[in-house]
PDB file of C-alpha atoms in Angstrom:
ATOM      1  CA  MET A   1      19.090  -3.694 -41.526  1.00 50.00           C
ATOM      2  CA  PRO A   2      16.361  -1.226 -42.637  1.00 54.00           C
ATOM      3  CA  LEU A   3      16.515   2.134 -40.874  1.00 46.00           C
ATOM      4  CA  VAL A   4      12.980   1.771 -39.488  1.00 50.00           C
ATOM      5  CA  ALA A   5      13.781  -1.556 -37.818  1.00 49.00           C
ATOM      6  CA  ALA A   6      17.059  -0.220 -36.457  1.00 46.00           C
ATOM      7  CA  SER A   7      15.385   2.845 -34.949  1.00 47.00           C
ATOM      8  CA  LYS A   8      12.775   0.692 -33.225  1.00 49.00           C
ATOM      9  CA  ARG A   9      15.473  -1.342 -31.521  1.00 49.00           C
ATOM     10  CA  LEU A  10      17.134   1.795 -30.228  1.00 49.00           C
ATOM     11  CA  VAL A  11      13.989   2.935 -28.383  1.00 58.00           C
ATOM     12  CA  THR A  12      14.495   2.372 -24.658  1.00 77.00           C
ATOM     13  CA  PHE A  13      11.484   1.353 -22.591  1.00 83.00           C
ATOM     14  CA  ASP A  14      10.660   3.936 -19.913  1.00 89.00           C
ATOM     15  CA  THR A  15       8.821   2.465 -16.918  1.00 89.00           C
ATOM     16  CA  LYS A  16       7.792   5.890 -15.570  1.00 89.00           C
ATOM     17  CA  THR A  17       6.278   6.843 -18.921  1.00 89.00           C
ATOM     18  CA  PHE A  18       4.425   3.522 -19.146  1.00 91.00           C
ATOM     19  CA  LEU A  19       2.908   4.071 -15.680  1.00 92.00           C
ATOM     20  CA  SER A  20       1.835   7.637 -16.374  1.00 90.00           C
ATOM     21  CA  THR A  21       0.413   7.630 -19.917  1.00 89.00           C
ATOM     22  CA  ILE A  22      -2.923   6.463 -21.278  1.00 88.00           C
ATOM     23  CA  LYS A  23      -2.488   3.954 -24.083  1.00 87.00           C
ATOM     24  CA  GLY A  24      -3.333   0.383 -25.065  1.00 81.00           C
ATOM     25  CA  GLY A  25      -5.246  -1.022 -22.104  1.00 92.00           C
ATOM     26  CA  ARG A  26      -4.084   1.636 -19.651  1.00 95.00           C
ATOM     27  CA  LYS A  27      -6.205   4.407 -18.219  1.00 95.00           C
ATOM     28  CA  ILE A  28      -5.955   6.810 -15.316  1.00 96.00           C
ATOM     29  CA  GLU A  29      -8.889   7.014 -12.918  1.00 96.00           C
ATOM     30  CA  ALA A  30      -9.574   9.429 -10.066  1.00 97.00           C
ATOM     31  CA  PHE A  31     -11.136   8.136  -6.859  1.00 98.00           C
ATOM     32  CA  PRO A  32     -12.270  10.562  -4.146  1.00 97.00           C
ATOM     33  CA  LYS A  33     -11.681   9.735  -0.494  1.00 93.00           C
ATOM     34  CA  LYS A  34     -13.696   6.721   0.767  1.00 92.00           C
ATOM     35  CA  GLN A  35     -14.710   5.585  -2.740  1.00 97.00           C
ATOM     36  CA  THR A  36     -14.428   1.868  -3.523  1.00 97.00           C
ATOM     37  CA  ILE A  37     -11.928   1.018  -6.263  1.00 98.00           C
ATOM     38  CA  PHE A  38     -13.004  -2.620  -6.374  1.00 97.00           C
ATOM     39  CA  ALA A  39     -14.990  -4.806  -3.996  1.00 97.00           C
ATOM     40  CA  GLN A  40     -14.374  -8.290  -2.673  1.00 97.00           C
ATOM     41  CA  GLY A  41     -15.953 -10.717  -5.135  1.00 96.00           C
ATOM     42  CA  ASP A  42     -15.647  -8.409  -8.167  1.00 97.00           C
ATOM     43  CA  ARG A  43     -14.204  -9.803 -11.392  1.00 96.00           C
ATOM     44  CA  SER A  44     -10.398  -9.745 -11.305  1.00 96.00           C
ATOM     45  CA  ASP A  45      -9.278  -8.415 -14.674  1.00 95.00           C
ATOM     46  CA  ALA A  46      -6.733  -5.607 -14.103  1.00 97.00           C
ATOM     47  CA  VAL A  47      -3.706  -4.479 -12.119  1.00 97.00           C
ATOM     48  CA  PHE A  48      -3.656  -1.061 -10.447  1.00 98.00           C
ATOM     49  CA  TYR A  49      -0.788   1.354  -9.789  1.00 97.00           C
ATOM     50  CA  ILE A  50      -1.122   4.263  -7.354  1.00 97.00           C
ATOM     51  CA  GLN A  51       0.097   7.541  -8.823  1.00 96.00           C
ATOM     52  CA  LYS A  52      -1.149   9.626  -5.914  1.00 95.00           C
ATOM     53  CA  GLY A  53      -2.848   8.946  -2.593  1.00 93.00           C
ATOM     54  CA  LYS A  54      -3.367   6.054  -0.186  1.00 92.00           C
ATOM     55  CA  VAL A  55      -5.450   2.900  -0.644  1.00 95.00           C
ATOM     56  CA  LYS A  56      -6.769   0.503   2.001  1.00 93.00           C
ATOM     57  CA  LEU A  57      -7.064  -3.224   1.311  1.00 94.00           C
ATOM     58  CA  ALA A  58      -9.575  -5.075   3.473  1.00 93.00           C
ATOM     59  CA  VAL A  59     -11.317  -8.460   3.636  1.00 94.00           C
ATOM     60  CA  VAL A  60     -14.689  -9.370   5.095  1.00 92.00           C
ATOM     61  CA  SER A  61     -15.411 -12.805   6.573  1.00 89.00           C
ATOM     62  CA  LYS A  62     -18.600 -14.805   5.974  1.00 89.00           C
ATOM     63  CA  ILE A  63     -19.978 -13.551   9.301  1.00 90.00           C
ATOM     64  CA  GLY A  64     -19.320  -9.932   8.341  1.00 87.00           C
ATOM     65  CA  LYS A  65     -16.132  -9.227  10.296  1.00 86.00           C
ATOM     66  CA  GLU A  66     -13.770  -6.857   8.459  1.00 86.00           C
ATOM     67  CA  ALA A  67      -9.984  -6.829   8.687  1.00 86.00           C
ATOM     68  CA  THR A  68      -7.564  -4.336   7.155  1.00 87.00           C
ATOM     69  CA  ILE A  69      -4.721  -6.231   5.466  1.00 88.00           C
ATOM     70  CA  GLY A  70      -2.732  -3.338   4.047  1.00 88.00           C
ATOM     71  CA  ILE A  71      -2.349   0.383   3.515  1.00 90.00           C
ATOM     72  CA  LEU A  72      -0.794   1.179   0.129  1.00 93.00           C
ATOM     73  CA  ASN A  73       0.922   4.371  -0.960  1.00 91.00           C
ATOM     74  CA  GLU A  74       2.088   6.195  -4.067  1.00 92.00           C
ATOM     75  CA  GLY A  75       4.187   3.856  -6.205  1.00 94.00           C
ATOM     76  CA  ASP A  76       2.477   0.661  -5.024  1.00 96.00           C
ATOM     77  CA  PHE A  77       0.720  -1.941  -7.171  1.00 97.00           C
ATOM     78  CA  PHE A  78      -2.378  -3.892  -6.194  1.00 97.00           C
ATOM     79  CA  GLY A  79      -4.839  -6.270  -7.802  1.00 96.00           C
ATOM     80  CA  GLU A  80      -2.080  -8.395  -9.336  1.00 96.00           C
ATOM     81  CA  GLY A  81      -3.907 -11.603  -8.382  1.00 94.00           C
ATOM     82  CA  CYS A  82      -5.490 -11.548 -11.845  1.00 95.00           C
ATOM     83  CA  LEU A  83      -2.084 -12.419 -13.318  1.00 96.00           C
ATOM     84  CA  THR A  84      -2.140 -15.820 -11.594  1.00 91.00           C
ATOM     85  CA  GLY A  85      -5.620 -16.725 -12.829  1.00 89.00           C
ATOM     86  CA  GLN A  86      -7.538 -15.381  -9.822  1.00 91.00           C
ATOM     87  CA  PRO A  87     -11.072 -14.945 -11.241  1.00 95.00           C
ATOM     88  CA  LEU A  88     -12.544 -12.847  -8.402  1.00 96.00           C
ATOM     89  CA  ARG A  89     -11.122 -10.253  -6.021  1.00 97.00           C
ATOM     90  CA  LEU A  90     -10.256 -11.714  -2.625  1.00 95.00           C
ATOM     91  CA  SER A  91     -10.241  -8.277  -0.962  1.00 96.00           C
ATOM     92  CA  SER A  92     -11.693  -4.807  -1.356  1.00 97.00           C
ATOM     93  CA  ALA A  93      -9.698  -1.679  -2.222  1.00 97.00           C
ATOM     94  CA  THR A  94     -10.856   1.726  -0.970  1.00 96.00           C
ATOM     95  CA  ALA A  95      -9.362   5.193  -1.417  1.00 96.00           C
ATOM     96  CA  MET A  96      -8.234   6.547   1.963  1.00 91.00           C
ATOM     97  CA  THR A  97      -7.436   9.920   0.405  1.00 90.00           C
ATOM     98  CA  ASP A  98      -8.207  11.443  -2.975  1.00 94.00           C
ATOM     99  CA  CYS A  99      -6.376   9.093  -5.343  1.00 96.00           C
ATOM    100  CA  SER A 100      -5.108   8.986  -8.909  1.00 97.00           C
ATOM    101  CA  VAL A 101      -4.732   5.373 -10.032  1.00 97.00           C
ATOM    102  CA  MET A 102      -3.453   3.815 -13.246  1.00 97.00           C
ATOM    103  CA  LYS A 103      -5.570   0.812 -14.283  1.00 97.00           C
ATOM    104  CA  ILE A 104      -3.762  -1.696 -16.514  1.00 97.00           C
ATOM    105  CA  ASP A 105      -5.878  -4.465 -17.998  1.00 96.00           C
ATOM    106  CA  LYS A 106      -4.618  -8.017 -17.574  1.00 96.00           C
ATOM    107  CA  LYS A 107      -3.710  -8.514 -21.243  1.00 95.00           C
ATOM    108  CA  SER A 108      -1.608  -5.333 -21.414  1.00 95.00           C
ATOM    109  CA  MET A 109       0.143  -6.161 -18.133  1.00 96.00           C
ATOM    110  CA  VAL A 110       1.044  -9.684 -19.262  1.00 96.00           C
ATOM    111  CA  GLU A 111       2.356  -8.374 -22.590  1.00 94.00           C
ATOM    112  CA  VAL A 112       4.637  -5.750 -21.047  1.00 95.00           C
ATOM    113  CA  LEU A 113       5.949  -8.221 -18.445  1.00 95.00           C
ATOM    114  CA  HIS A 114       6.928 -10.640 -21.225  1.00 95.00           C
ATOM    115  CA  ARG A 115       8.290  -7.991 -23.569  1.00 93.00           C
ATOM    116  CA  GLU A 116      10.130  -5.505 -21.334  1.00 93.00           C
ATOM    117  CA  HIS A 117      12.777  -6.944 -19.003  1.00 92.00           C
ATOM    118  CA  ALA A 118      13.298  -3.629 -17.193  1.00 91.00           C
ATOM    119  CA  PHE A 119       9.630  -3.498 -16.243  1.00 95.00           C
ATOM    120  CA  SER A 120       9.396  -7.167 -15.271  1.00 95.00           C
ATOM    121  CA  ASP A 121      12.536  -6.854 -13.098  1.00 94.00           C
ATOM    122  CA  MET A 122      11.057  -3.833 -11.351  1.00 95.00           C
ATOM    123  CA  PHE A 123       7.695  -5.538 -10.825  1.00 96.00           C
ATOM    124  CA  VAL A 124       9.203  -8.774  -9.501  1.00 95.00           C
ATOM    125  CA  GLY A 125      11.453  -6.759  -7.171  1.00 95.00           C
ATOM    126  CA  TYR A 126       8.392  -4.921  -5.864  1.00 95.00           C
ATOM    127  CA  LEU A 127       6.513  -8.169  -5.205  1.00 94.00           C
ATOM    128  CA  LEU A 128       9.513  -9.716  -3.416  1.00 95.00           C
ATOM    129  CA  ALA A 129       9.907  -6.650  -1.195  1.00 93.00           C
ATOM    130  CA  ARG A 130       6.212  -6.731  -0.337  1.00 91.00           C
ATOM    131  CA  ASN A 131       6.380 -10.465   0.433  1.00 91.00           C
ATOM    132  CA  ILE A 132       9.230  -9.783   2.865  1.00 93.00           C
ATOM    133  CA  ARG A 133       7.076  -7.072   4.465  1.00 88.00           C
ATOM    134  CA  TYR A 134       4.222  -9.579   4.905  1.00 87.00           C
ATOM    135  CA  GLU A 135       6.608 -12.040   6.571  1.00 90.00           C
ATOM    136  CA  GLU A 136       7.775  -9.283   8.919  1.00 89.00           C
ATOM    137  CA  ASP A 137       4.135  -8.451   9.682  1.00 87.00           C
ATOM    138  CA  LEU A 138       3.473 -12.090  10.595  1.00 85.00           C
ATOM    139  CA  VAL A 139       6.497 -12.259  12.907  1.00 89.00           C
ATOM    140  CA  ASP A 140       5.412  -8.949  14.459  1.00 87.00           C
ATOM    141  CA  GLN A 141       1.897 -10.317  15.031  1.00 84.00           C
ATOM    142  CA  LEU A 142       3.177 -13.533  16.610  1.00 84.00           C
ATOM    143  CA  PHE A 143       5.887 -12.226  18.908  1.00 87.00           C
ATOM    144  CA  ASN A 144       5.430  -8.524  19.692  1.00 88.00           C
ATOM    145  CA  SER A 145       3.023  -6.760  22.019  1.00 92.00           C
ATOM    146  CA  SER A 146       0.113  -4.760  20.613  1.00 93.00           C
ATOM    147  CA  GLU A 147       1.898  -1.554  21.683  1.00 94.00           C
ATOM    148  CA  LYS A 148       4.983  -2.433  19.620  1.00 93.00           C
ATOM    149  CA  ARG A 149       2.818  -3.510  16.693  1.00 93.00           C
ATOM    150  CA  LEU A 150       1.018  -0.166  16.724  1.00 93.00           C
ATOM    151  CA  ALA A 151       4.297   1.778  16.904  1.00 93.00           C
ATOM    152  CA  ARG A 152       5.709  -0.220  13.983  1.00 91.00           C
ATOM    153  CA  VAL A 153       2.612   0.355  11.834  1.00 91.00           C
ATOM    154  CA  LEU A 154       2.720   4.113  12.480  1.00 91.00           C
ATOM    155  CA  LEU A 155       6.408   4.253  11.543  1.00 90.00           C
ATOM    156  CA  LEU A 156       5.767   2.265   8.358  1.00 87.00           C
ATOM    157  CA  LEU A 157       2.874   4.536   7.392  1.00 86.00           C
ATOM    158  CA  ALA A 158       5.184   7.524   7.837  1.00 85.00           C
ATOM    159  CA  HIS A 159       7.811   5.776   5.658  1.00 79.00           C
ATOM    160  CA  PHE A 160      10.553   5.796   8.291  1.00 75.00           C
ATOM    161  CA  GLY A 161      13.506   3.854   6.928  1.00 60.00           C
ATOM    162  CA  LYS A 162      12.727   4.774   3.294  1.00 58.00           C
ATOM    163  CA  GLU A 163      15.142   7.494   2.315  1.00 54.00           C
ATOM    164  CA  GLY A 164      13.515  10.487   0.701  1.00 47.00           C
ATOM    165  CA  LYS A 165       9.951   9.280   1.388  1.00 52.00           C
ATOM    166  CA  GLN A 166       9.396  10.175   5.026  1.00 53.00           C
ATOM    167  CA  GLU A 167       6.061  11.896   5.491  1.00 55.00           C
ATOM    168  CA  ALA A 168       5.579  14.688   8.017  1.00 59.00           C
ATOM    169  CA  VAL A 169       1.900  13.838   8.490  1.00 73.00           C
ATOM    170  CA  ILE A 170      -0.095  10.627   7.973  1.00 82.00           C
ATOM    171  CA  PRO A 171      -3.591  11.313   6.614  1.00 78.00           C
ATOM    172  CA  LYS A 172      -6.349  10.895   9.180  1.00 78.00           C
ATOM    173  CA  MET A 173      -6.995   7.220   9.962  1.00 83.00           C
ATOM    174  CA  SER A 174      -9.597   5.791  12.317  1.00 86.00           C
ATOM    175  CA  GLN A 175      -8.552   3.910  15.430  1.00 90.00           C
ATOM    176  CA  GLU A 176     -10.776   1.056  14.247  1.00 90.00           C
ATOM    177  CA  THR A 177      -8.619   0.694  11.124  1.00 89.00           C
ATOM    178  CA  LEU A 178      -5.415   0.710  13.169  1.00 92.00           C
ATOM    179  CA  ALA A 179      -6.917  -1.885  15.508  1.00 91.00           C
ATOM    180  CA  GLU A 180      -7.764  -4.138  12.542  1.00 87.00           C
ATOM    181  CA  MET A 181      -4.228  -3.826  11.214  1.00 89.00           C
ATOM    182  CA  ILE A 182      -2.519  -4.891  14.438  1.00 90.00           C
ATOM    183  CA  GLY A 183      -5.100  -7.345  15.744  1.00 87.00           C
ATOM    184  CA  THR A 184      -6.325  -5.627  18.889  1.00 90.00           C
ATOM    185  CA  THR A 185      -9.265  -3.553  20.126  1.00 92.00           C
ATOM    186  CA  ARG A 186     -10.018   0.097  19.420  1.00 93.00           C
ATOM    187  CA  SER A 187      -9.838   0.864  23.146  1.00 95.00           C
ATOM    188  CA  ARG A 188      -6.290  -0.499  23.335  1.00 95.00           C
ATOM    189  CA  VAL A 189      -5.282   1.588  20.317  1.00 95.00           C
ATOM    190  CA  SER A 190      -6.803   4.673  21.983  1.00 95.00           C
ATOM    191  CA  PHE A 191      -4.845   3.973  25.177  1.00 96.00           C
ATOM    192  CA  PHE A 192      -1.528   3.580  23.341  1.00 95.00           C
ATOM    193  CA  MET A 193      -2.115   6.593  21.083  1.00 95.00           C
ATOM    194  CA  ASN A 194      -2.745   8.787  24.118  1.00 94.00           C
ATOM    195  CA  ARG A 195       0.401   7.418  25.728  1.00 94.00           C
ATOM    196  CA  PHE A 196       2.473   8.061  22.596  1.00 94.00           C
ATOM    197  CA  ARG A 197       1.147  11.633  22.460  1.00 92.00           C
ATOM    198  CA  LYS A 198       1.954  12.326  26.110  1.00 94.00           C
ATOM    199  CA  LEU A 199       5.485  10.995  25.592  1.00 93.00           C
ATOM    200  CA  GLY A 200       5.957  13.289  22.581  1.00 92.00           C
ATOM    201  CA  PHE A 201       6.226  10.455  20.038  1.00 92.00           C
ATOM    202  CA  ILE A 202       3.251  11.671  17.966  1.00 91.00           C
ATOM    203  CA  ASP A 203       1.237  14.843  17.479  1.00 90.00           C
ATOM    204  CA  TYR A 204      -2.192  15.480  16.024  1.00 84.00           C
ATOM    205  CA  ALA A 205      -2.477  18.068  13.276  1.00 73.00           C
ATOM    206  CA  GLY A 206      -5.154  20.720  13.673  1.00 63.00           C
ATOM    207  CA  GLY A 207      -8.630  20.592  12.205  1.00 53.00           C
ATOM    208  CA  ALA A 208     -11.247  17.902  11.785  1.00 47.00           C
ATOM    209  CA  GLU A 209      -9.451  16.437   8.793  1.00 58.00           C
ATOM    210  CA  GLY A 210      -6.011  16.786  10.349  1.00 66.00           C
ATOM    211  CA  GLY A 211      -3.541  13.936  10.175  1.00 81.00           C
ATOM    212  CA  LEU A 212      -1.006  12.443  12.519  1.00 87.00           C
ATOM    213  CA  GLN A 213       2.610  13.527  12.819  1.00 88.00           C
ATOM    214  CA  VAL A 214       4.989  10.705  13.743  1.00 89.00           C
ATOM    215  CA  HIS A 215       8.383  11.480  15.281  1.00 89.00           C
ATOM    216  CA  SER A 216      11.456   9.270  14.979  1.00 86.00           C
ATOM    217  CA  SER A 217      11.488   8.973  18.790  1.00 89.00           C
ATOM    218  CA  LEU A 218       8.643   6.443  18.407  1.00 91.00           C
ATOM    219  CA  LEU A 219      11.379   3.975  17.455  1.00 89.00           C
ATOM    220  CA  ASN A 220      12.113   3.759  21.176  1.00 87.00           C
ATOM    221  CA  ILE A 221       8.933   1.724  21.612  1.00 88.00           C
ATOM    222  CA  VAL A 222       9.849  -0.712  18.818  1.00 85.00           C
ATOM    223  CA  LEU A 223      13.463  -1.157  19.961  1.00 80.00           C
ATOM    224  CA  HIS A 224      12.763  -1.374  23.694  1.00 72.00           C
ATOM    225  CA  ASP A 225      12.803  -4.908  25.150  1.00 61.00           C
TER     226      ASP A 225
END
């Protein structure tokens, strides 16, 4: 075998390098807080990977009612509907904080999924884990009270249960957004948030742009029957 061909076969694909370097259909874009990454109805032609920050996914009904369907964090993918032939975006994606996002065009994403088994295994594993999360969200919505649903969402946003990823403070999030996520009213969210604070389950960070600190004791609300 020629030395050039042999050396090419010895090169190991590095997923982290692929998701952090600009090359062949990949580019890194910066989105300031509140900027739209893509809007519902836009052409669906790329997959996105969050390098830094938080992204909100939301849908708007024909009568103008908006619902938040997900809050994504560093290391999450979104926009993968293009890989299944989805021509238009079914939701909008907005930066909740200043974000750095890798944009991978559809052609490049399909090629690497077919060519690199390590990457495709990682990507499929991510999608399966997220599908399980959506099933858990549905069960939560059907069977748990709005207070438990709010407590669970706050714990998930703070990454409780994910070793090494727990966040001390969740970036500032409106009560309207939390209400959309759990399917209740803003006034109910306000009532429960005040209750959680009085019980010592959460604390508000100082300043107008301060975030929310979530304590592990909030698990008492989720686990209590």
